Short mmCIF file of C-alpha atoms in Angstrom, two decimals:
data_model
loop_
_atom_site.label_atom_id
_atom_site.label_comp_id
_atom_site.label_asym_id
_atom_site.label_seq_id
_atom_site.Cartn_x
_atom_site.Cartn_y
_atom_site.Cartn_z
CA MET A 20 79.75 49.86 101.79
CA LYS A 21 76.48 50.98 103.27
CA THR A 22 78.86 53.72 105.27
CA ARG A 23 80.60 54.55 101.91
CA LYS A 24 76.81 55.15 100.65
CA LEU A 25 75.73 57.48 103.41
CA VAL A 26 79.37 59.55 103.46
CA TYR A 27 78.41 60.13 99.68
CA GLY A 28 74.69 61.33 100.20
CA ALA A 29 76.34 63.61 102.94
CA MET A 30 78.55 64.77 101.02
CA ILE A 31 76.44 65.41 98.41
CA ALA A 32 73.75 66.98 100.56
CA ALA A 33 76.63 69.30 101.98
CA LEU A 34 78.16 70.18 98.57
CA VAL A 35 74.34 71.67 98.16
CA GLY A 36 74.13 73.87 100.97
CA VAL A 37 77.49 75.49 100.49
CA ILE A 38 76.49 76.11 96.47
CA SER A 39 73.33 77.06 97.87
CA LEU A 40 74.97 79.96 100.57
CA LEU A 41 77.41 80.94 97.82
CA ASN A 42 74.54 81.84 95.63
CA SER A 43 73.53 83.54 98.29
CA TYR A 44 76.02 85.79 98.76
CA THR A 45 76.35 86.48 94.97
CA ALA A 46 72.49 87.40 94.69
CA GLY A 47 71.70 84.67 92.29
CA THR A 48 74.42 85.62 90.04
CA PHE A 49 74.99 82.66 88.40
CA ASP A 50 72.12 80.53 89.54
CA THR A 51 71.57 79.08 86.17
CA LEU A 52 74.60 78.07 85.36
CA ILE A 53 75.04 76.36 88.69
CA GLY A 54 71.76 74.57 88.57
CA TYR A 55 73.32 72.88 84.81
CA PHE A 56 76.80 71.41 87.22
CA MET A 57 74.27 70.39 90.04
CA VAL A 58 72.82 67.88 87.93
CA ILE A 59 76.13 65.46 87.90
CA PRO A 60 76.44 64.83 91.61
CA PHE A 61 72.74 63.64 91.27
CA ALA A 62 73.19 61.43 88.26
CA TRP A 63 76.31 59.71 89.58
CA TYR A 64 74.56 58.85 92.48
CA GLY A 65 71.49 57.57 91.13
CA TYR A 66 74.13 55.68 88.87
CA THR A 67 75.72 53.99 91.47
CA TYR A 68 73.04 53.40 93.99
CA SER A 69 69.38 52.65 94.37
CA LEU A 70 66.27 55.12 93.06
CA LYS A 71 65.54 55.03 97.00
CA ASP A 72 69.39 56.19 98.32
CA ASN A 73 69.16 58.81 95.39
CA LEU A 74 65.83 60.15 96.30
CA LEU A 75 66.47 60.23 100.06
CA VAL A 76 69.53 62.36 99.12
CA ALA A 77 67.97 64.84 96.51
CA PHE A 78 65.20 65.09 99.45
CA ALA A 79 67.95 66.44 102.03
CA SER A 80 69.76 68.61 99.77
CA ILE A 81 66.44 70.49 98.84
CA ILE A 82 65.57 70.98 102.72
CA ILE A 83 68.87 72.59 103.22
CA VAL A 84 68.30 74.75 100.07
CA LEU A 85 65.10 75.59 101.66
CA PHE A 86 66.82 77.07 104.76
CA THR A 87 70.25 78.60 103.06
CA GLY A 88 69.09 79.47 99.37
CA LEU A 89 67.41 82.16 97.93
CA PRO A 90 63.60 81.45 96.58
CA THR A 91 64.54 81.02 92.94
CA PHE A 92 67.61 78.85 93.46
CA LEU A 93 65.15 76.34 95.31
CA ILE A 94 63.47 75.93 92.16
CA ILE A 95 66.46 75.46 90.28
CA ALA A 96 67.95 72.99 93.04
CA CYS A 97 64.34 71.22 92.62
CA TYR A 98 64.78 71.31 88.97
CA ALA A 99 68.88 69.91 88.86
CA ALA A 100 67.66 67.17 91.63
CA ALA A 101 64.90 66.06 89.34
CA PHE A 102 66.68 65.91 86.29
CA GLY A 103 70.17 64.38 88.23
CA THR A 104 67.91 61.55 89.99
CA PHE A 105 66.24 61.09 86.39
CA VAL A 106 69.32 60.44 84.69
CA GLY A 107 71.16 58.80 87.37
CA GLU A 108 68.00 56.23 86.94
CA CYS A 109 68.49 55.14 83.37
CA LEU A 110 72.02 54.96 83.74
CA HIS A 111 71.38 52.68 86.84
CA ARG A 112 68.80 50.66 84.52
CA GLN A 113 71.07 51.20 81.42
CA ALA A 114 67.76 52.44 79.68
CA SER A 115 68.06 54.19 76.23
CA LYS A 116 69.59 57.18 74.78
CA ALA A 117 65.82 58.01 73.57
CA THR A 118 63.91 57.41 76.11
CA MET A 119 66.93 59.70 78.77
CA LEU A 120 66.08 61.81 76.23
CA LEU A 121 62.68 62.05 76.45
CA GLY A 122 62.31 62.17 79.91
CA GLY A 123 64.58 64.66 80.14
CA LEU A 124 62.54 67.06 77.84
CA ILE A 125 59.43 66.28 79.97
CA ILE A 126 61.44 67.46 83.05
CA SER A 127 62.59 70.50 81.26
CA PHE A 128 59.14 71.81 80.17
CA VAL A 129 57.07 70.70 83.16
CA VAL A 130 59.72 73.09 85.06
CA ASN A 131 59.47 75.72 82.75
CA LEU A 132 56.19 75.57 82.63
CA LEU A 133 55.61 75.66 86.12
CA GLU A 134 58.03 78.88 86.31
CA VAL A 135 55.50 80.84 83.66
CA THR A 136 52.48 79.88 85.24
CA ILE A 137 51.99 78.66 88.59
CA LEU A 138 55.30 79.78 90.18
CA ALA A 139 55.84 83.17 87.88
CA LYS A 140 55.74 85.46 90.84
CA ILE A 141 58.45 84.09 92.74
CA VAL A 142 60.94 83.98 89.85
CA ASP A 143 59.26 87.56 88.75
CA ILE A 144 58.55 86.32 84.93
CA ASN A 145 55.50 87.05 83.08
CA MET A 146 55.79 85.74 79.55
CA THR A 147 52.72 87.80 78.54
CA ARG A 148 53.94 91.06 79.77
CA ASP A 149 56.98 90.21 77.85
CA MET A 150 55.86 89.21 74.77
CA THR A 151 52.99 91.66 74.59
CA SER A 152 56.33 94.80 74.83
CA ALA A 153 58.28 92.62 72.31
CA TYR A 154 55.21 92.50 69.55
CA ASN A 155 54.57 96.22 69.99
CA SER A 156 58.48 97.10 69.69
CA ILE A 157 58.51 94.88 66.38
CA ILE A 158 55.44 96.60 65.37
CA ASN A 159 56.82 99.78 65.76
CA TYR A 160 59.61 99.66 63.77
CA MET A 161 57.38 97.22 61.41
CA PRO A 162 53.81 98.25 61.84
CA GLN A 163 53.59 96.02 58.15
CA MET A 164 53.70 92.99 60.24
CA LYS A 165 50.53 93.57 61.77
CA LYS A 166 48.60 92.46 59.34
CA THR A 167 50.82 89.19 59.22
CA ILE A 168 50.43 88.14 62.76
CA SER A 169 47.98 89.73 65.34
CA LEU A 170 48.96 89.87 69.26
CA SER A 171 46.75 86.97 70.04
CA GLN A 172 49.08 84.95 67.41
CA PHE A 173 51.99 86.24 68.68
CA LEU A 174 50.89 85.30 72.05
CA ASN A 175 50.03 81.57 71.22
CA LEU A 176 54.18 81.23 70.76
CA ILE A 177 54.64 80.98 73.97
CA PRO A 178 54.34 77.23 74.27
CA MET A 179 56.79 77.31 71.53
CA MET A 180 59.07 79.54 72.84
CA ILE A 181 59.01 77.40 76.68
CA LEU A 182 59.31 74.01 74.00
CA LEU A 183 62.62 75.54 72.87
CA LEU A 184 64.29 76.76 76.21
CA SER A 185 63.27 73.28 77.30
CA VAL A 186 65.30 71.75 74.59
CA MET A 187 68.29 73.87 74.79
CA GLU A 188 68.75 73.46 78.84
CA CYS A 189 68.08 69.30 77.99
CA TYR A 190 70.58 69.32 75.50
CA VAL A 191 73.29 71.17 77.51
CA MET A 192 72.40 69.59 81.14
CA LEU A 193 72.71 65.97 79.26
CA GLY A 194 76.05 67.29 77.61
CA ILE A 195 77.16 68.54 80.61
CA THR A 196 76.42 65.41 82.39
CA GLN A 197 78.27 63.68 79.48
CA ILE A 198 81.39 64.99 79.80
CA VAL A 199 82.00 64.54 82.96
CA MET A 200 80.81 60.63 83.44
CA LEU A 201 82.46 59.88 80.71
CA ARG A 202 85.58 60.99 82.85
CA LEU A 203 84.87 58.66 85.86
CA LYS A 204 84.30 55.77 83.66
CA VAL A 205 80.64 55.90 83.99
CA PRO A 206 78.89 54.43 80.51
CA PHE A 207 76.79 57.00 78.98
CA PRO A 208 75.29 57.34 75.61
CA ALA A 209 77.54 59.20 72.97
CA ASN A 210 75.12 60.68 70.83
CA PHE A 211 72.20 62.62 71.75
CA HIS A 212 70.78 63.65 67.93
CA ILE A 213 67.19 65.13 67.73
CA ALA A 214 66.74 61.96 65.74
CA THR A 215 67.13 59.53 68.66
CA PHE A 216 63.62 60.81 69.80
CA ASN A 217 60.94 59.04 70.19
CA MET A 218 58.03 59.21 72.97
CA GLY A 219 56.65 55.44 71.85
CA LYS A 220 53.37 54.89 71.40
CA PRO A 221 51.65 54.46 74.77
CA PHE A 222 53.24 58.30 75.35
CA ALA A 223 51.84 59.28 72.54
CA ILE A 224 48.13 57.82 73.53
CA MET A 225 48.32 59.71 76.33
CA ALA A 226 49.67 63.19 74.39
CA ALA A 227 46.58 62.47 72.04
CA ILE A 228 44.32 62.43 74.54
CA VAL A 229 45.66 65.66 75.94
CA PHE A 230 45.32 67.50 72.62
CA GLY A 231 41.75 66.29 72.32
CA ILE A 232 40.76 67.21 75.55
CA SER A 233 42.42 70.40 76.23
CA MET A 234 41.29 71.47 72.33
CA PHE A 235 37.13 70.86 73.41
CA TYR A 236 37.69 72.43 76.00
CA LEU A 237 39.44 75.65 74.17
CA GLN A 238 36.91 75.51 72.24
CA LYS A 239 33.68 75.42 74.18
CA TYR A 240 35.24 78.69 76.27
CA GLN A 241 36.63 80.08 73.40
CA LEU A 242 40.46 80.08 74.20
CA LYS A 243 40.11 81.29 77.81
CA ASN A 244 41.51 79.01 80.07
CA GLN A 245 45.54 79.50 80.29
CA VAL A 246 46.18 75.95 81.31
CA ALA A 247 44.27 74.36 79.40
CA ASN A 248 45.95 76.33 76.46
CA TYR A 249 49.56 75.49 77.70
CA LEU A 250 48.44 71.92 77.85
CA TYR A 251 47.04 72.09 74.03
CA TYR A 252 49.95 73.68 72.34
CA GLY A 253 52.30 71.40 75.10
CA SER A 254 51.08 68.21 73.64
CA PHE A 255 50.71 69.20 69.78
CA LEU A 256 54.72 70.32 69.98
CA LEU A 257 55.33 66.88 71.16
CA PHE A 258 54.01 65.45 68.38
CA ALA A 259 55.65 68.41 65.90
CA VAL A 260 59.03 67.49 68.04
CA GLN A 261 58.06 63.59 66.89
CA GLY A 262 57.49 64.26 63.37
CA MET A 263 61.23 66.90 63.01
CA SER A 264 63.00 63.60 64.61
CA PHE A 265 61.64 61.22 62.02
CA LEU A 266 61.93 63.35 59.07
CA ALA A 267 65.66 64.29 60.60
CA PHE A 268 66.30 60.25 61.35
CA MET A 269 65.30 59.86 57.03
CA MET A 270 68.11 62.10 56.52
CA LEU A 271 70.52 60.52 58.43
CA CYS A 272 69.63 57.28 56.70
CA TYR A 273 70.28 58.65 53.22
CA ASN A 274 73.20 60.33 54.28
CA HIS A 275 72.19 63.95 54.62
CA PRO A 276 73.52 64.94 57.74
CA LYS A 277 73.27 68.77 57.61
CA MET A 278 69.50 68.77 56.54
CA PRO A 279 68.23 68.30 60.45
CA ALA A 280 69.71 72.20 61.03
CA LEU A 281 66.83 73.13 58.24
CA LEU A 282 64.26 70.72 59.32
CA PHE A 283 64.84 72.76 63.10
CA ILE A 284 64.75 76.86 61.34
CA LEU A 285 61.40 75.68 59.74
CA PHE A 286 59.90 74.14 62.83
CA PHE A 287 58.80 78.19 63.81
CA ILE A 288 57.07 78.77 60.32
CA PRO A 289 53.34 77.62 61.85
CA MET A 290 52.46 75.51 58.70
CA VAL A 291 55.14 73.62 58.85
CA ALA A 292 55.09 73.24 62.49
CA GLN A 293 51.38 71.24 61.28
CA PHE A 294 52.95 69.42 59.28
CA TYR A 295 55.70 67.87 61.22
CA ALA A 296 52.86 66.94 63.85
CA LEU A 297 51.20 64.88 61.35
CA ILE A 298 54.21 63.36 60.30
CA GLY A 299 54.87 62.84 64.36
CA ALA A 300 51.90 60.92 64.42
CA PHE A 301 52.01 59.01 61.61
CA ASP A 302 55.20 57.78 62.96
CA VAL A 303 54.31 56.87 65.98
CA PHE A 304 51.17 54.87 65.70
CA THR A 305 52.40 53.22 62.79
CA GLY A 306 56.00 52.64 63.14
CA ALA A 307 57.17 53.95 60.60
CA ARG A 308 61.05 54.74 61.69
CA GLN A 309 60.90 51.03 62.28
CA ARG A 310 60.33 50.11 59.42
CA LEU A 311 62.49 52.08 57.52
CA TYR A 312 65.42 51.46 59.14
CA ASN A 313 64.37 47.42 58.93
CA ASN A 314 64.15 48.23 55.24
CA ILE A 315 67.76 50.59 54.95
CA THR A 316 69.39 47.31 57.10
CA LYS A 317 68.50 44.97 54.94
CA GLY A 318 68.95 46.83 51.63
CA GLY A 319 72.50 48.15 53.01
#
């Protein structure tokens, strides 16, 4: 059994090395797509063996990519290894799909946040420059928009764009992993609807503390700290997603399965997002979702 574990681990590390070399030969043309599929071997290995074993394989794989791959692919490999290791541990411990969805979203958001801040020069990303260019293009075609939304307000949408990208990537990686795992006869949650998102009270308390501290810092120093700005909007958006999740859950409970799509579209209206955040805080701190479910169950 120990020999098989070592062989499988070596095969995964070697596979990652081969993919890294091929990616270098193709100048990183398909690196993002490859990263989505790289989650699978780490998830399977984590489900089959212990977290310690999976971390060793992930570390060995990253070291191989460090010497064989492009800098951008190294970031993608770290992303895939972290996401796959987390999913594998969730499967190994039979964690709930809400835990898997929340954890996956957090990993995606943190990685994307690092890419546009600390690692921006490596991956050649400048969100402020790109958003400013997009804003100027919009104003050139629709000058009246300048009266509706200023450049600073438009730039404040950057955290929301990062969150949207993180949600999309999280769902894509979970969906691809789910398809393969079910083929391998590995038990995997069947549905990752937005209504299953629930960050829980302990994490919500941490998010509320981060929100309060970052808001105080931004008001004191007049919105001049980028990190505090991302922390502020990131924690706010977590409560907004929580609120959207609760409303989607409520729509499903009352047999309106198509309404969650509308909730997602309305999410990009600033005042609606604030309303979602209030609903989310109410839900997570009062247990409204569980009470709603209990009432419907008893009534049904």
